[in-house]
Structure formats: structure tokens, C-alpha cells
Amino acid sequence: MSNLNPEKIYNSLIESGESWADLQAAAELLEESKKSVLAELANKCPENSLGARESLALADPVYRLHLVNMVAARQAATRARVRYDALKVLADMRRTIESSRRAEMKL
């Protein structure tokens, strides 16, 4: 009897793919808001020159935390993509094994 369950494989691929998509969107949101966070922090600085305000904003703990969160989100999205791709490979391997098993039965 075969252990190939197309519905289970399909559901696993959907779940893994959706997880990757959600994590990808979260990472992109943080990356896209990077300049806005920096600008908001720079505008709160009392300095007159743009360069001084930007320097202070870049050193602000809020900005650093944003960068840490951004990198963590990108890492999570990348790991989810690896899991999704690995699951696709596993599905292909199981399909190949099942096909080979059927071919052997015909011999």
C-alpha cells in the first residue's frame, strides 16, 4: 500500500506557502517603513542641520530596534521559503518513488 497522500501533501504545501507569504509580507512592510521611521525620528530631534538630525535618528534605540525587527522578519521569511521549497522537493521525491514502485509492479 502506498503512503502517498495527495491531499495531505497539497494541504502541507498550502500551509507552508501561506506561512511564507505572510512572513514575506511582514518583512517587506518593515523594510518599506525604514525610511519613514528614520524621518519621524529625525523630525523629533532639536538640531537644526539635517545631517545632525539624521545622525541622532540613526543612533536612536527606536531605529535600532526597527532594524533588528526588520532583519528578524527577513530571516523568518527566508526560513519559511526554505521550508516551502523543501516540502515541494519532498513531494516530488514521493511522487517519483510511487511512480517507480508502480513501474516495478508491472515487471
Coordinates of N, CA and C in Angstrom, one line a residue:
M1 N 0.8 -1.2 0.0 CA 0.0 0.0 0.0 C 0.9 1.2 0.0
S2 N 0.5 2.2 -0.7 CA 1.2 3.5 -0.8 C 1.0 4.4 0.3
N3 N 2.1 5.1 0.7 CA 2.0 6.1 1.8 C 1.8 7.5 1.1
L4 N 1.6 7.6 -0.2 CA 1.4 8.8 -0.9 C 0.0 9.3 -0.7
N5 N -0.2 10.4 0.0 CA -1.5 11.0 0.2 C -1.5 12.4 -0.4
P6 N -2.0 12.5 -1.6 CA -2.0 13.8 -2.3 C -2.7 14.9 -1.6
E7 N -3.8 14.6 -0.9 CA -4.5 15.7 -0.2 C -3.6 16.2 1.0
K8 N -3.0 15.3 1.7 CA -2.1 15.7 2.8 C -0.9 16.6 2.3
I9 N -0.3 16.1 1.2 CA 0.8 16.9 0.6 C 0.3 18.3 0.1
Y10 N -0.9 18.3 -0.5 CA -1.4 19.5 -1.0 C -1.7 20.5 0.2
N11 N -2.3 20.0 1.2 CA -2.5 20.8 2.4 C -1.3 21.3 3.1
S12 N -0.2 20.5 3.1 CA 1.0 20.9 3.7 C 1.7 22.0 2.8
L13 N 1.6 21.8 1.5 CA 2.2 22.9 0.6 C 1.4 24.2 0.8
I14 N 0.1 24.1 0.8 CA -0.7 25.3 1.0 C -0.3 26.0 2.3
E15 N -0.3 25.3 3.4 CA 0.0 25.8 4.7 C 1.4 26.5 4.7
S16 N 2.4 25.7 4.2 CA 3.8 26.2 4.1 C 3.9 27.5 3.2
G17 N 3.2 27.4 2.1 CA 3.3 28.6 1.2 C 2.6 29.8 1.7
E18 N 1.5 29.6 2.4 CA 0.8 30.8 3.0 C 1.6 31.4 4.2
S19 N 2.3 30.5 5.0 CA 3.2 31.0 6.0 C 4.3 31.8 5.4
W20 N 4.9 31.3 4.4 CA 6.0 32.0 3.7 C 5.5 33.4 3.2
A21 N 4.3 33.4 2.6 CA 3.7 34.6 2.1 C 3.5 35.7 3.2
D22 N 2.9 35.2 4.3 CA 2.6 36.1 5.4 C 3.9 36.7 6.0
L23 N 4.9 35.8 6.2 CA 6.2 36.3 6.7 C 6.9 37.2 5.7
Q24 N 6.8 36.9 4.4 CA 7.4 37.8 3.4 C 6.7 39.2 3.4
A25 N 5.4 39.2 3.6 CA 4.7 40.5 3.6 C 5.1 41.3 4.9
A26 N 5.3 40.6 6.0 CA 5.7 41.3 7.2 C 7.1 41.9 7.1
A27 N 8.0 41.1 6.5 CA 9.4 41.6 6.3 C 9.4 42.8 5.3
E28 N 8.6 42.7 4.3 CA 8.5 43.8 3.3 C 8.0 45.1 3.9
L29 N 7.0 44.9 4.8 CA 6.4 46.1 5.5 C 7.4 46.8 6.3
L30 N 8.2 46.0 7.1 CA 9.2 46.6 7.9 C 10.3 47.3 7.0
E31 N 10.7 46.6 6.0 CA 11.7 47.2 5.1 C 11.2 48.5 4.4
E32 N 10.0 48.5 4.0 CA 9.4 49.7 3.3 C 9.2 50.9 4.3
S33 N 9.1 50.6 5.6 CA 8.8 51.7 6.6 C 10.1 52.2 7.2
K34 N 11.3 51.6 6.8 CA 12.5 52.0 7.4 C 12.8 53.5 7.2
K35 N 12.6 54.1 6.1 CA 12.9 55.5 5.9 C 11.9 56.4 6.6
S36 N 10.6 55.9 6.7 CA 9.6 56.7 7.4 C 10.0 56.7 8.9
V37 N 10.4 55.6 9.5 CA 10.8 55.6 10.9 C 12.0 56.5 11.1
L38 N 13.0 56.5 10.2 CA 14.1 57.4 10.3 C 13.7 58.8 10.2
A39 N 12.8 59.1 9.3 CA 12.4 60.5 9.1 C 11.6 61.0 10.3
E40 N 10.8 60.2 10.9 CA 10.0 60.6 12.0 C 10.9 60.9 13.2
L41 N 11.9 60.0 13.4 CA 12.8 60.2 14.5 C 13.7 61.5 14.2
A42 N 14.1 61.7 13.0 CA 14.9 62.9 12.7 C 14.1 64.2 12.9
N43 N 12.8 64.1 12.6 CA 12.0 65.3 12.8 C 11.8 65.7 14.3
K44 N 11.9 64.7 15.1 CA 11.8 65.0 16.6 C 13.1 65.5 17.2
C45 N 14.2 65.5 16.5 CA 15.4 66.0 17.0 C 15.5 67.5 17.0
P46 N 16.1 68.1 18.1 CA 16.1 69.5 18.2 C 17.2 70.2 17.3
E47 N 18.0 69.4 16.7 CA 19.1 70.0 15.9 C 18.6 70.7 14.7
N48 N 19.4 71.7 14.2 CA 18.9 72.5 13.1 C 19.4 71.8 11.7
S49 N 20.6 71.3 11.7 CA 21.1 70.7 10.5 C 20.4 69.3 10.2
L50 N 20.2 69.1 9.0 CA 19.6 67.8 8.6 C 20.6 66.7 8.9
G51 N 21.9 66.9 8.7 CA 22.9 65.8 8.9 C 22.9 65.4 10.4
A52 N 22.8 66.5 11.3 CA 22.9 66.2 12.7 C 21.6 65.4 13.2
R53 N 20.5 65.9 12.6 CA 19.2 65.2 13.0 C 19.2 63.7 12.5
E54 N 19.7 63.5 11.3 CA 19.8 62.2 10.8 C 20.7 61.3 11.6
S55 N 21.9 61.8 12.0 CA 22.8 61.1 12.8 C 22.2 60.7 14.1
L56 N 21.5 61.6 14.7 CA 20.8 61.3 16.0 C 19.7 60.3 15.8
A57 N 19.0 60.4 14.7 CA 17.9 59.4 14.4 C 18.5 58.0 14.2
L58 N 19.6 58.0 13.5 CA 20.3 56.7 13.2 C 20.7 56.0 14.5
A59 N 21.1 56.8 15.5 CA 21.6 56.2 16.8 C 20.5 56.0 17.8
D60 N 19.3 56.4 17.4 CA 18.1 56.3 18.3 C 17.8 54.8 18.6
P61 N 17.6 54.4 19.8 CA 17.2 53.0 20.1 C 16.0 52.5 19.4
V62 N 15.0 53.4 19.1 CA 13.8 53.0 18.4 C 14.2 52.6 17.0
Y63 N 15.1 53.3 16.3 CA 15.5 53.0 15.0 C 16.3 51.7 15.0
R64 N 17.2 51.5 16.0 CA 17.9 50.3 16.1 C 17.0 49.1 16.3
L65 N 16.0 49.2 17.1 CA 15.0 48.2 17.3 C 14.3 47.8 16.0
H66 N 14.0 48.9 15.3 CA 13.3 48.7 14.0 C 14.2 47.8 13.0
L67 N 15.5 48.1 13.0 CA 16.4 47.4 12.2 C 16.5 45.9 12.6
V68 N 16.6 45.7 13.9 CA 16.6 44.3 14.5 C 15.4 43.6 14.1
N69 N 14.2 44.2 14.2 CA 12.9 43.6 13.9 C 12.9 43.3 12.4
M70 N 13.4 44.2 11.6 CA 13.4 44.1 10.1 C 14.3 42.9 9.7
V71 N 15.4 42.7 10.3 CA 16.3 41.6 10.0 C 15.7 40.3 10.4
A72 N 15.1 40.3 11.6 CA 14.5 39.1 12.1 C 13.3 38.7 11.3
A73 N 12.5 39.6 10.8 CA 11.4 39.3 9.9 C 11.9 38.8 8.6
R74 N 13.0 39.3 8.0 CA 13.5 38.8 6.8 C 14.0 37.4 7.0
Q75 N 14.7 37.1 8.1 CA 15.2 35.8 8.4 C 14.1 34.8 8.5
A76 N 13.0 35.2 9.2 CA 11.8 34.3 9.3 C 11.2 34.0 8.0
A77 N 11.1 35.0 7.1 CA 10.6 34.8 5.8 C 11.4 33.9 4.9
T78 N 12.7 34.1 5.1 CA 13.7 33.2 4.3 C 13.6 31.8 4.8
R79 N 13.5 31.6 6.1 CA 13.4 30.2 6.6 C 12.1 29.6 6.2
A80 N 11.0 30.4 6.1 CA 9.7 29.8 5.7 C 9.8 29.4 4.2
R81 N 10.5 30.2 3.4 CA 10.7 29.9 2.0 C 11.5 28.6 1.8
V82 N 12.5 28.4 2.7 CA 13.3 27.2 2.6 C 12.4 26.0 3.0
R83 N 11.6 26.1 4.0 CA 10.7 25.0 4.3 C 9.7 24.7 3.2
Y84 N 9.2 25.8 2.6 CA 8.2 25.6 1.4 C 8.9 24.9 0.3
D85 N 10.1 25.3 -0.1 CA 10.8 24.7 -1.2 C 11.2 23.3 -0.9
A86 N 11.6 23.0 0.4 CA 12.0 21.6 0.8 C 10.7 20.7 0.7
L87 N 9.6 21.3 1.1 CA 8.4 20.5 1.0 C 8.0 20.1 -0.4
K88 N 8.2 21.1 -1.3 CA 8.0 20.8 -2.7 C 8.9 19.7 -3.2
V89 N 10.2 19.7 -2.8 CA 11.1 18.7 -3.2 C 10.7 17.4 -2.7
L90 N 10.3 17.3 -1.4 CA 9.8 16.1 -0.8 C 8.6 15.5 -1.5
A91 N 7.7 16.4 -1.9 CA 6.5 15.9 -2.7 C 6.9 15.3 -4.0
D92 N 7.9 16.0 -4.7 CA 8.4 15.4 -6.0 C 9.1 14.1 -5.7
M93 N 9.8 14.0 -4.7 CA 10.5 12.7 -4.4 C 9.5 11.6 -4.1
R94 N 8.5 11.9 -3.3 CA 7.5 10.9 -3.0 C 6.8 10.5 -4.3
R95 N 6.5 11.4 -5.2 CA 5.8 11.1 -6.4 C 6.7 10.2 -7.3
T96 N 8.0 10.5 -7.3 CA 8.9 9.7 -8.1 C 9.0 8.2 -7.5
I97 N 9.1 8.2 -6.2 CA 9.2 6.8 -5.5 C 7.9 6.0 -5.8
E98 N 6.8 6.7 -5.8 CA 5.5 6.0 -6.1 C 5.4 5.6 -7.5
S99 N 5.9 6.4 -8.4 CA 5.9 6.0 -9.8 C 6.9 4.9 -10.1
S100 N 8.0 4.9 -9.4 CA 9.0 3.8 -9.6 C 8.4 2.5 -9.0
R101 N 7.7 2.6 -7.9 CA 7.1 1.4 -7.3 C 6.0 0.8 -8.2
R102 N 5.2 1.6 -8.9 CA 4.2 1.1 -9.8 C 4.9 0.5 -11.0
A103 N 6.0 1.1 -11.5 CA 6.7 0.5 -12.6 C 7.3 -0.8 -12.3
E104 N 7.8 -1.0 -11.1 CA 8.3 -2.3 -10.7 C 7.2 -3.3 -10.6
M105 N 6.1 -3.0 -10.2 CA 5.0 -3.9 -10.1 C 4.5 -4.5 -11.4
K106 N 4.8 -3.7 -12.5 CA 4.4 -4.1 -13.8 C 5.4 -5.1 -14.4
L107 N 6.6 -5.1 -13.9 CA 7.6 -6.0 -14.4 C 7.4 -7.4 -14.2

